[in-house]
Short mmCIF file of C-alpha atoms and ligand atoms in Angstrom, two decimals:
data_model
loop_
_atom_site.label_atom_id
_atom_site.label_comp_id
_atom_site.label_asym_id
_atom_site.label_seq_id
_atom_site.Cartn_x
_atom_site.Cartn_y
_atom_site.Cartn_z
CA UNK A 4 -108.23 44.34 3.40
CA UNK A 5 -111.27 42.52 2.79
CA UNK A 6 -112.61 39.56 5.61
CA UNK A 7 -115.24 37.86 5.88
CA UNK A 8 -116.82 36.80 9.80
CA UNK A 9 -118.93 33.20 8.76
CA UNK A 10 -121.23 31.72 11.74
CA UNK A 11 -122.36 28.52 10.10
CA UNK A 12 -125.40 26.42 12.00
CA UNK A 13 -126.65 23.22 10.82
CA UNK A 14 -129.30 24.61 8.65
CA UNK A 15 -128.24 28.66 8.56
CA UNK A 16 -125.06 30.46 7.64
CA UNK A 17 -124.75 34.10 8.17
CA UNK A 18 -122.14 36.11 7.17
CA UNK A 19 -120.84 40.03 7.36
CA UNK A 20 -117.72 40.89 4.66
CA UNK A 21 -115.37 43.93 6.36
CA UNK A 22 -113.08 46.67 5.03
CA UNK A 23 -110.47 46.02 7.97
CA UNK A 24 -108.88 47.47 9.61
CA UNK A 25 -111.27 50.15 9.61
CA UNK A 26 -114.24 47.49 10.62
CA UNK A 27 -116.32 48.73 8.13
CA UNK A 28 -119.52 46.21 7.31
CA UNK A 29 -119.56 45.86 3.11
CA UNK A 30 -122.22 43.69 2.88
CA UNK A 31 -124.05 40.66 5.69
CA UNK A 32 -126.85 38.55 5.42
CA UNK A 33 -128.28 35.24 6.24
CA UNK A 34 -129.08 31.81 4.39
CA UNK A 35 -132.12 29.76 5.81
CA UNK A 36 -133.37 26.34 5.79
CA UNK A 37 -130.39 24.87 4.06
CA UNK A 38 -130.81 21.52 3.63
CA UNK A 39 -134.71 21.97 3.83
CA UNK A 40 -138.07 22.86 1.47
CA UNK A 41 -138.02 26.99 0.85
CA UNK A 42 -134.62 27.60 1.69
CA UNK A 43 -134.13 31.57 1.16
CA UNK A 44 -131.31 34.61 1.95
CA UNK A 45 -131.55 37.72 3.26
CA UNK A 46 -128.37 40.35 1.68
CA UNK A 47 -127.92 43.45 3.48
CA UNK A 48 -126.32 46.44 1.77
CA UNK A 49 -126.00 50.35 2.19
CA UNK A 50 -128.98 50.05 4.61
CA UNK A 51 -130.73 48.22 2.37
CA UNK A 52 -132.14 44.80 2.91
CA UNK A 53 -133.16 42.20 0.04
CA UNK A 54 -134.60 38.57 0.62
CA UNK A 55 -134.48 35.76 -2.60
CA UNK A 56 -135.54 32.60 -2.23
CA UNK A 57 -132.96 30.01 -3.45
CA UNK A 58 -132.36 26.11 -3.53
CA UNK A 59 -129.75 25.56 -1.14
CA UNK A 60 -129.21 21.98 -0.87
CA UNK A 61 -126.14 22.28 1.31
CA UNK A 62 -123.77 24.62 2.45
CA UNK A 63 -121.70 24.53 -0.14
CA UNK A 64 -124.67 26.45 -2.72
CA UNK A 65 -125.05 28.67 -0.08
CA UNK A 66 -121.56 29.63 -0.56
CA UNK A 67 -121.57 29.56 -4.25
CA UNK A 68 -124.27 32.20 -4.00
CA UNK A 69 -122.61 34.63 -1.35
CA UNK A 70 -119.90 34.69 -3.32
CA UNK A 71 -122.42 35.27 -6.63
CA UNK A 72 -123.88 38.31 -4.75
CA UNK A 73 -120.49 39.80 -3.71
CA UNK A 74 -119.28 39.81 -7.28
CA UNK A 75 -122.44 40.89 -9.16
CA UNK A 76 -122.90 43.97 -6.51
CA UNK A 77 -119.16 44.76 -6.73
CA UNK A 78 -118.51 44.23 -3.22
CA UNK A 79 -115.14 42.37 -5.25
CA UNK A 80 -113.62 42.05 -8.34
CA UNK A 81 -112.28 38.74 -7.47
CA UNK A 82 -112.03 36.25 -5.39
CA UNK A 83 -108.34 36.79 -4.16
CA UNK A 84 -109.97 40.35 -2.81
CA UNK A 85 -110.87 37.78 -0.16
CA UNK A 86 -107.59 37.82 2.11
CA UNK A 87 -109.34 36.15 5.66
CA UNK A 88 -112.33 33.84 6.29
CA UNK A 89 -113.25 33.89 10.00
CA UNK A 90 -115.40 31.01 11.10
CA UNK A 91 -116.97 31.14 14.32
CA UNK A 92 -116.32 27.55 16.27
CA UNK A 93 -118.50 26.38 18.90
CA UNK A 94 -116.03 23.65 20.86
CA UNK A 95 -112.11 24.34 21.29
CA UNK A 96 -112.50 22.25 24.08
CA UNK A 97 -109.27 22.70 26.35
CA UNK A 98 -107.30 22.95 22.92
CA UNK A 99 -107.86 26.06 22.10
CA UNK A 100 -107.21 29.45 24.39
CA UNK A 101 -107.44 31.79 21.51
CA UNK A 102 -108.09 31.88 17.88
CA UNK A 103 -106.19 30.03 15.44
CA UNK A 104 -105.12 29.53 11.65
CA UNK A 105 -106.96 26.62 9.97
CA UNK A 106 -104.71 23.61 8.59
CA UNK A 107 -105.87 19.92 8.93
CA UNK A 108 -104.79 19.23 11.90
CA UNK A 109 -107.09 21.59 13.56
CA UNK A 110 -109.89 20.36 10.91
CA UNK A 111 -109.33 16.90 12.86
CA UNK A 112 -109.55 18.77 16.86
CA UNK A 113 -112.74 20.43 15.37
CA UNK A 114 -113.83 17.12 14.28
CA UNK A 115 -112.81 15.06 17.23
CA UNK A 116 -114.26 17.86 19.67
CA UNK A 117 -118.01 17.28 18.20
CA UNK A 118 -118.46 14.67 20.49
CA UNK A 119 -118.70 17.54 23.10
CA UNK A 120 -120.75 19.67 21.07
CA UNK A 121 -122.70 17.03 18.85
CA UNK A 122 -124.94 19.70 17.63
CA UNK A 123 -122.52 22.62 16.55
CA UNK A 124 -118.80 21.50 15.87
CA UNK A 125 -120.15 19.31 12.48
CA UNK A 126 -122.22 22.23 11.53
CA UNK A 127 -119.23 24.81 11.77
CA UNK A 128 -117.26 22.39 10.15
CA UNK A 129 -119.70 22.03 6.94
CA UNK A 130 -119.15 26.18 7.34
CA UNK A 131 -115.49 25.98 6.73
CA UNK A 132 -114.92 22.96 4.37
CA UNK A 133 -117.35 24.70 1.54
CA UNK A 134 -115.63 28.14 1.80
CA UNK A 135 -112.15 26.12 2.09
CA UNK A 136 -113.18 24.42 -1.12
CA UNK A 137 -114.23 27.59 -3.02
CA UNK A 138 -112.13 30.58 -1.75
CA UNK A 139 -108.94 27.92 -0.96
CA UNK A 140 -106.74 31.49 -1.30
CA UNK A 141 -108.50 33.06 1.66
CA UNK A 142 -106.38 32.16 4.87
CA UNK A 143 -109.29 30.31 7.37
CA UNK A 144 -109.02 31.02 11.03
CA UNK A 145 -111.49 29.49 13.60
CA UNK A 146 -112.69 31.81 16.10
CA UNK A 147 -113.91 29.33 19.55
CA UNK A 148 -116.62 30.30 21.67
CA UNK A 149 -115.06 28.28 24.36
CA UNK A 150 -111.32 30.09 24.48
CA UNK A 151 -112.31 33.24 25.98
CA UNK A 152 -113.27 31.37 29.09
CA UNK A 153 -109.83 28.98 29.24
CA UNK A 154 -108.18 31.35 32.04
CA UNK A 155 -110.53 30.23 34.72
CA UNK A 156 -109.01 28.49 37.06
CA UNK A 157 -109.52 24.96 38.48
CA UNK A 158 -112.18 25.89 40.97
CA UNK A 159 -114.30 27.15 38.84
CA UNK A 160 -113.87 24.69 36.13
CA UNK A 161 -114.26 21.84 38.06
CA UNK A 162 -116.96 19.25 39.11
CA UNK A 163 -116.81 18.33 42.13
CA UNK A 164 -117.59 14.52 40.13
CA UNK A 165 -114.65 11.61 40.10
CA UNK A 166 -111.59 13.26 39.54
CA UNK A 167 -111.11 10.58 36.25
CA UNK A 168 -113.89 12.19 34.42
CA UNK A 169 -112.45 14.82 34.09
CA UNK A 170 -108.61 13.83 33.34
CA UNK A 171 -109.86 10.57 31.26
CA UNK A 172 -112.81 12.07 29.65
CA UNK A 173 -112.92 15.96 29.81
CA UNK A 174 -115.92 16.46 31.84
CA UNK A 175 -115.50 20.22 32.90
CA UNK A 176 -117.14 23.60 32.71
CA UNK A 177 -115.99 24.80 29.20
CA UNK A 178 -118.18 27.89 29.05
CA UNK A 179 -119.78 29.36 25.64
CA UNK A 180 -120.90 32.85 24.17
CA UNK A 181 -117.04 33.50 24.67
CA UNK A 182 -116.94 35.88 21.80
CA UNK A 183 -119.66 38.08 23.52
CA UNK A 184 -117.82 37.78 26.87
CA UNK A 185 -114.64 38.67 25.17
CA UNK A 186 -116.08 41.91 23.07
CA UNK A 187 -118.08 43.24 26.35
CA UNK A 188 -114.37 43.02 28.24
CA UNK A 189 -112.64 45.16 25.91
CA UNK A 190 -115.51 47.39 24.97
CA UNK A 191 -115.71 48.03 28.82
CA UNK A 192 -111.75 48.03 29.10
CA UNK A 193 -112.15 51.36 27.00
CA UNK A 194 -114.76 53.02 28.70
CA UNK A 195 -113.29 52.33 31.93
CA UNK A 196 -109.75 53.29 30.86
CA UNK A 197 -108.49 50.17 32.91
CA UNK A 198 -106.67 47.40 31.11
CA UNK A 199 -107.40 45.05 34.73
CA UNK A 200 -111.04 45.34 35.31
CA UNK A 201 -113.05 42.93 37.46
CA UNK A 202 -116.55 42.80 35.10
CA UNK A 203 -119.94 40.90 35.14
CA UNK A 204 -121.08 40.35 31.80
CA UNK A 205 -124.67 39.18 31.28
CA UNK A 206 -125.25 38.01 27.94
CA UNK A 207 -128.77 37.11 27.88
CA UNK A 208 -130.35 36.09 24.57
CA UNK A 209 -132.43 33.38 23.43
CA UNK A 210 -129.29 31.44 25.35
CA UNK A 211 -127.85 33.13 27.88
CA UNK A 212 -124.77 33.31 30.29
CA UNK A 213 -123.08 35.71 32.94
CA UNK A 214 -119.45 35.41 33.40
CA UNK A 215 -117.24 37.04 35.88
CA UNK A 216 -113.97 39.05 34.75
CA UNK A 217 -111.47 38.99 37.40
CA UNK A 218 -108.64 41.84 36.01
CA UNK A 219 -109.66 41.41 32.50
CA UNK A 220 -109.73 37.85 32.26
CA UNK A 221 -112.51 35.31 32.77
CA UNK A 222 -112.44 33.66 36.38
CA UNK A 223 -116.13 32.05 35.59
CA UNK A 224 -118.92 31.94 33.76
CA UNK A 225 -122.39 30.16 33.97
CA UNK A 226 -122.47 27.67 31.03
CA UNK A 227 -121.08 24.86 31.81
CA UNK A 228 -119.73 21.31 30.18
CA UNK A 229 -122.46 22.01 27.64
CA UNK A 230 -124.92 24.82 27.06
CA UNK A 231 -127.55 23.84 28.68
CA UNK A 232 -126.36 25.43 32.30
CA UNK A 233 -126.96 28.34 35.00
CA UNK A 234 -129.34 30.15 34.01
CA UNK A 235 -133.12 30.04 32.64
CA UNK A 236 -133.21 30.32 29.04
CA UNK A 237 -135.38 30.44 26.17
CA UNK A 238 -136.12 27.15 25.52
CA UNK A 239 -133.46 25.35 28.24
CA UNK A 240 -133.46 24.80 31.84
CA UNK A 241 -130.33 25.83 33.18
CA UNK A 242 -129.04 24.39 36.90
CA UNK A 243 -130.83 21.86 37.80
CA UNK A 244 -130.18 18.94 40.50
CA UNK A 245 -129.30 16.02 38.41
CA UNK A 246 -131.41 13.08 39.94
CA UNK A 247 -134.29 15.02 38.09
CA UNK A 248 -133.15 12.68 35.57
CA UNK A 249 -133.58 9.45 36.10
CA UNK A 250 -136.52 10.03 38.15
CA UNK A 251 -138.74 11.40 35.32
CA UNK A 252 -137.80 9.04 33.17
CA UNK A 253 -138.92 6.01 35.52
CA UNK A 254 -142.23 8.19 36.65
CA UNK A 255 -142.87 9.44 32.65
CA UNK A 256 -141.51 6.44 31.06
CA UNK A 257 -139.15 8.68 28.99
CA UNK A 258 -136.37 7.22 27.57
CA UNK A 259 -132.50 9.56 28.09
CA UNK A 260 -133.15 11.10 24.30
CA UNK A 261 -136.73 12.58 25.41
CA UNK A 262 -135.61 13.41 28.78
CA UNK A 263 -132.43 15.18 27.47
CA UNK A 264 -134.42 16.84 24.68
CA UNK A 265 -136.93 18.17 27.00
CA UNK A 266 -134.59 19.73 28.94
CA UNK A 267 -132.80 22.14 25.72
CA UNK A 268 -136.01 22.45 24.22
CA UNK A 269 -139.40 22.56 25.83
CA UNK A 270 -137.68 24.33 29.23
CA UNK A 271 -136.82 27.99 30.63
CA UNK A 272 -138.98 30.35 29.71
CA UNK A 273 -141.35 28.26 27.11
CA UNK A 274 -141.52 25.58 30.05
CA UNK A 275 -142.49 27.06 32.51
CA UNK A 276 -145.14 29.87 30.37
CA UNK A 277 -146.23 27.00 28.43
CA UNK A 278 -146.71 29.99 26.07
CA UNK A 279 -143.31 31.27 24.30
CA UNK A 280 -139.56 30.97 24.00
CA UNK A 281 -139.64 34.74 23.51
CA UNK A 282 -139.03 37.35 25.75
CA UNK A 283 -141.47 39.56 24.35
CA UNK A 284 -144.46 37.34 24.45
CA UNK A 285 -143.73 36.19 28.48
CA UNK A 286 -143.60 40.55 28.61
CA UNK A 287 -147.31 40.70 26.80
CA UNK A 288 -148.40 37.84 28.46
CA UNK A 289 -147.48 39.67 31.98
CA UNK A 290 -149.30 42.72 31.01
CA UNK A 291 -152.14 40.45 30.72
CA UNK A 292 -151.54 38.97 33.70
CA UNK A 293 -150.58 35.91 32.86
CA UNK A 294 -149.42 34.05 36.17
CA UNK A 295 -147.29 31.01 34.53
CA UNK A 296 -145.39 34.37 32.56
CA UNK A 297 -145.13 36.34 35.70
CA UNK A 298 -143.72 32.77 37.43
CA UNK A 299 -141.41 32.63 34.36
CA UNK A 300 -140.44 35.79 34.45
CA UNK A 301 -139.79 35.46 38.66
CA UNK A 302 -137.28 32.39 37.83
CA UNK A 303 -135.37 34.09 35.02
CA UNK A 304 -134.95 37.01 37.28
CA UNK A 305 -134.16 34.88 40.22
CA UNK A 306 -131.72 33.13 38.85
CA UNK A 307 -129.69 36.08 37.05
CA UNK A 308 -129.76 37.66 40.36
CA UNK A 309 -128.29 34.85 42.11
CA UNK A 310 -125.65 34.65 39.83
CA UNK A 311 -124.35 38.33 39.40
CA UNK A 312 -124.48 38.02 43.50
CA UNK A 313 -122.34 35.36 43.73
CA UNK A 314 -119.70 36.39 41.03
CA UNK A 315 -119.92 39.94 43.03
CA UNK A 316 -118.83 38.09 46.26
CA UNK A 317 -116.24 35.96 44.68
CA UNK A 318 -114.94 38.92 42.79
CA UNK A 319 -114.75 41.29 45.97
CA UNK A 320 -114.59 44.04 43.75
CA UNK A 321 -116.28 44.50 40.81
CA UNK A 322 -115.74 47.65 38.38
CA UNK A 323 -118.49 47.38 36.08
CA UNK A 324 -122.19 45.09 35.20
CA UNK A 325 -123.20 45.25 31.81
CA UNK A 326 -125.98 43.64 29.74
CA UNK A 327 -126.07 42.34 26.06
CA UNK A 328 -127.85 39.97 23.79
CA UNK A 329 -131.53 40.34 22.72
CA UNK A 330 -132.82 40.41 26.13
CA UNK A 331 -129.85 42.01 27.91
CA UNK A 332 -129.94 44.97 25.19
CA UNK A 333 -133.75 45.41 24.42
CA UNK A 334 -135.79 44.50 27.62
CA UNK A 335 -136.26 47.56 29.59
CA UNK A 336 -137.92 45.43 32.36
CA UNK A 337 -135.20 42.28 32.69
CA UNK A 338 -132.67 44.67 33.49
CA UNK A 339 -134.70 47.58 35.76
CA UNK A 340 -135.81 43.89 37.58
CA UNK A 341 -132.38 42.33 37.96
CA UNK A 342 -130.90 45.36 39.25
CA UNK A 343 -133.43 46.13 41.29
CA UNK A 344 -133.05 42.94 42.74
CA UNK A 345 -129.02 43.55 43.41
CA UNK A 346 -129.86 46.85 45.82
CA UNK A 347 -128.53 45.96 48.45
CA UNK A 348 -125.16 45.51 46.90
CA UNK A 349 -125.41 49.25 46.47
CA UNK A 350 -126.57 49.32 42.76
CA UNK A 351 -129.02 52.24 41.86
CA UNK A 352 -130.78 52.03 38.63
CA UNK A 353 -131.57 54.93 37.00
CA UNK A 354 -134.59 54.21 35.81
CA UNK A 355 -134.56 56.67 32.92
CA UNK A 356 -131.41 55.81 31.57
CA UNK A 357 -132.65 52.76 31.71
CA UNK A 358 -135.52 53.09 29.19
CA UNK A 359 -133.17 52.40 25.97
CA UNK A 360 -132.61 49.72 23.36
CA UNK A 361 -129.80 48.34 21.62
CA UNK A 362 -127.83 51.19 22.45
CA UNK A 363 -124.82 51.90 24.16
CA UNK A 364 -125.64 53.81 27.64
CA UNK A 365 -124.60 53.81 31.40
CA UNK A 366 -127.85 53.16 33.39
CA UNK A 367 -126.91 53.32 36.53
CA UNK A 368 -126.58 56.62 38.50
CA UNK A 369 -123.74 58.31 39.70
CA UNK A 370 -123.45 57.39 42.99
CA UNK A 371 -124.71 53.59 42.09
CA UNK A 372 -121.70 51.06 43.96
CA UNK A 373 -121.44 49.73 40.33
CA UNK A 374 -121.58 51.41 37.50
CA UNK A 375 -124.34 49.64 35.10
CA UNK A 376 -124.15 49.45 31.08
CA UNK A 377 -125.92 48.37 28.30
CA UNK A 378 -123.43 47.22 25.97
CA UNK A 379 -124.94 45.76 22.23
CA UNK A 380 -122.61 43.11 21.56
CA UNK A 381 -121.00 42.55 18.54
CA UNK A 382 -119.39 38.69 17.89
CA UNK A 383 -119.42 39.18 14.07
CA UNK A 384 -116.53 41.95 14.30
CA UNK A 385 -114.16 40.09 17.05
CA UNK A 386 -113.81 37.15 14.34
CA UNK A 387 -112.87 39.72 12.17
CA UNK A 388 -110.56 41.33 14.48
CA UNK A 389 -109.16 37.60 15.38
CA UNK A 390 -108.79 36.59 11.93
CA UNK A 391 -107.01 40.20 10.48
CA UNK A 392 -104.55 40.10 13.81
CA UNK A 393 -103.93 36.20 12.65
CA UNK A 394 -103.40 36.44 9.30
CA UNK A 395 -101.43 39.82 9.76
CA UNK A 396 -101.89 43.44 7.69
P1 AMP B 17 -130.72 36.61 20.92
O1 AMP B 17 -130.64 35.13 21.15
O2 AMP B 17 -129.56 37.37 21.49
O3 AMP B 17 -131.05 36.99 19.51
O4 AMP B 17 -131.99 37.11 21.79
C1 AMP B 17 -133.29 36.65 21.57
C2 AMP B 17 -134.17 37.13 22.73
O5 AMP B 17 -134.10 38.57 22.77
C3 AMP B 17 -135.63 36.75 22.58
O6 AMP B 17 -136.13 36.27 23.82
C4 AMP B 17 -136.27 38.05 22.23
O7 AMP B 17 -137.58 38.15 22.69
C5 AMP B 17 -135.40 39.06 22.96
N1 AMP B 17 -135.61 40.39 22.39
C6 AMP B 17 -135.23 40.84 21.19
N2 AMP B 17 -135.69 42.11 21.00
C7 AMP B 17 -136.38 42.44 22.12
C8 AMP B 17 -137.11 43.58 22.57
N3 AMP B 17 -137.22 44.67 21.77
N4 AMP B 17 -137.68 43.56 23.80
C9 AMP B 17 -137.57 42.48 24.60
N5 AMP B 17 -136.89 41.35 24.23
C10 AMP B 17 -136.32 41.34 23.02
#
């Protein structure tokens, strides 16, 4: 059966098409700048990689196109080959604990939930109206980012804010990156033959979260009402102590927008360098001894540290750490420095394990407390696993 696993942005859609159930990748690729001046698409197939420029005033061409490329390189015959569309949603708000079929009335909680994610929910949205429009055989499920991380429980959910925000307007801690969270539980579930494990998952990418797994469910998790929480990030802040707020924008005459801005875009790791959103250039810029990278570097660390330290207390056990995401996968140094920085929980690195990239591998040594793992994520296949369980073989 043939699915496809869609992760729409406001200007980018990227998609992968899978035999299923044998979660074999057909064909993926990527349209840019939608919506903008040299909008292009990248196709990957059989290894090989091919990049056309295109005019893709909206979604909806971009979808013409991908569908175009799957018939001219016989990916399908036709477009009823085309049995599941699974469309990665940002906000399910409280709505949503798990994945679910597409009909209008969850068009309108998708809708109606942008006001808690202004900047995704419209764009996933664009996503699934174009491919409802064109493929309207292909049964539509929305995968949420949020649902993995509905089983906490109030405690860790909760503000400690007016108890009315919360019931009257839904100020919580929702959570995000729950797809990631998810795979890394039942990828680790496997390894560690135990359907009940307590886990820490760091996902740590360009945005980045650690959640704690208490028996193979999530009991908390460091984003919070929006995704600009816990811990240093690219371009965002993380925790910070909210009277930050208003006092910068008295002292900097900034008005909320600017403030608000600042802190998703011109924070974490690009803040405080002044240099780079990127891992890799605060990692060159420390070789040259760059002191605002090092300090950079320090806080990220810091901060991951604190929370896999907490979640290890709260969990009283924990079974397994692992790392995904670009950083959490790829930089050798984050992760020898993070766990490093959890030795006295009884965590040994071993350092040459260690040295590995977007692979699969135990780092930690045998008699480490906790065993360690790098663990590449893979979001793009759990939408396809949602939507073929959903839509049934
Ligand atoms: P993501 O948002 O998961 O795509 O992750 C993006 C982050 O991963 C950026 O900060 C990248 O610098 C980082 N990253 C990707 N590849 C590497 C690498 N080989 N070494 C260090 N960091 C990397």
């Amino acid at each position: 059966m043939k699915l496809l696993s869609v992760n729409a942005g406001s200007s980018s859609l990227k998609f992968q098409m899978y035999e299923m159930p044998e979660e074999k990748v057909l064909i993926s690729g990527v349209f840019e700048r939608i919506g903008l001046n040299d909008s292009l698409y990248t196709i990957k197939i059989n290894g090989e990689k091919i990049k056309k420029q295109a005019n893709l005033k909206n979604h909806k061409d971009a979808v013409r196109i991908l569908i175009e490329e799957l018939l001219t390189n016989n990916i399908i015959k036709s477009l009823d080959e085309i049995k599941g569309i699974g469309h990665r949603v940002v906000h399910g708000g409280d709505k949503y604990s798990s994945s679910i079929i597409i009909n209008e009335d969850v068009i309108k909680t998708i809708e109606d939930l942008s006001t808690l994610a202004p900047l995704h929910n419209p764009a996933n949205l664009m996503g699934i109206l174009a491919f409802k429009e064109q493929v309207p055989n292909a049964i539509a499920v929305a995968v949420f980012d949020t649902a993995f991380h509905q089983t906490m429980p109030r405690e860790s959910y909760l503000y400690a804010l007016p108890y009315e925000w919360y019931t009257h307007y839904g100020v919580r801690r929702y959570g995000f990156h729950g797809i990631s969270h998810d795979y890394l539980t039942q990828t680790l579930k496997e390894v560690l033959k135990n359907d009940k494990p307590n886990l820490i998952t760091c996902h740590l990418g360009n945005g980045g979260s650690i959640s704690a797994i208490k028996e193979g469910l999530c009991y908390d998790t460091s984003l919070g009402f929006s995704p600009n929480a816990g811990l240093v990030m690219g371009t965002r802040c993380g925790d910070i102590d909210s009277a930050i707020i208003p006092y910068i924008m008295n002292k900097a005459d900034m008005s909320l927008e600017d403030v608000m801005s600042d802190l998703s875009k011109k924070s974490g790791y690009l803040g405080i360098s002044g240099i780079s959103s990127d891992s890799r250039d605060i990692e060159d810029g420390i070789k040259n001894g760059n002191d605002r990278c090092i300090l950079a570097q320090h806080l990220f660390i810091k901060r991951a540290i604190e929370y896999i330290a907490k979640y290890y207390v709260l969990l009283g056990n924990v079974d397994a750490i692992c790392f995904a995401g670009g950083i959490g996968e790829n930089s050798i140094e984050t992760r020898m420095a993070i766990l490093k920085g959890l030795k006295c929980l009884g965590i040994k690195l071993d350092e040459q394990a260690n040295n590995v990239r977007g692979e699969f591998k135990l780092i930690s040594t045998k008699d480490s407390k906790v065993p360690c793992y790098v663990v590449p994520t893979d979001e793009e296949v759990m939408i396809a696993r949602d939507t073929y369980k959903l839509i049934g073989q």
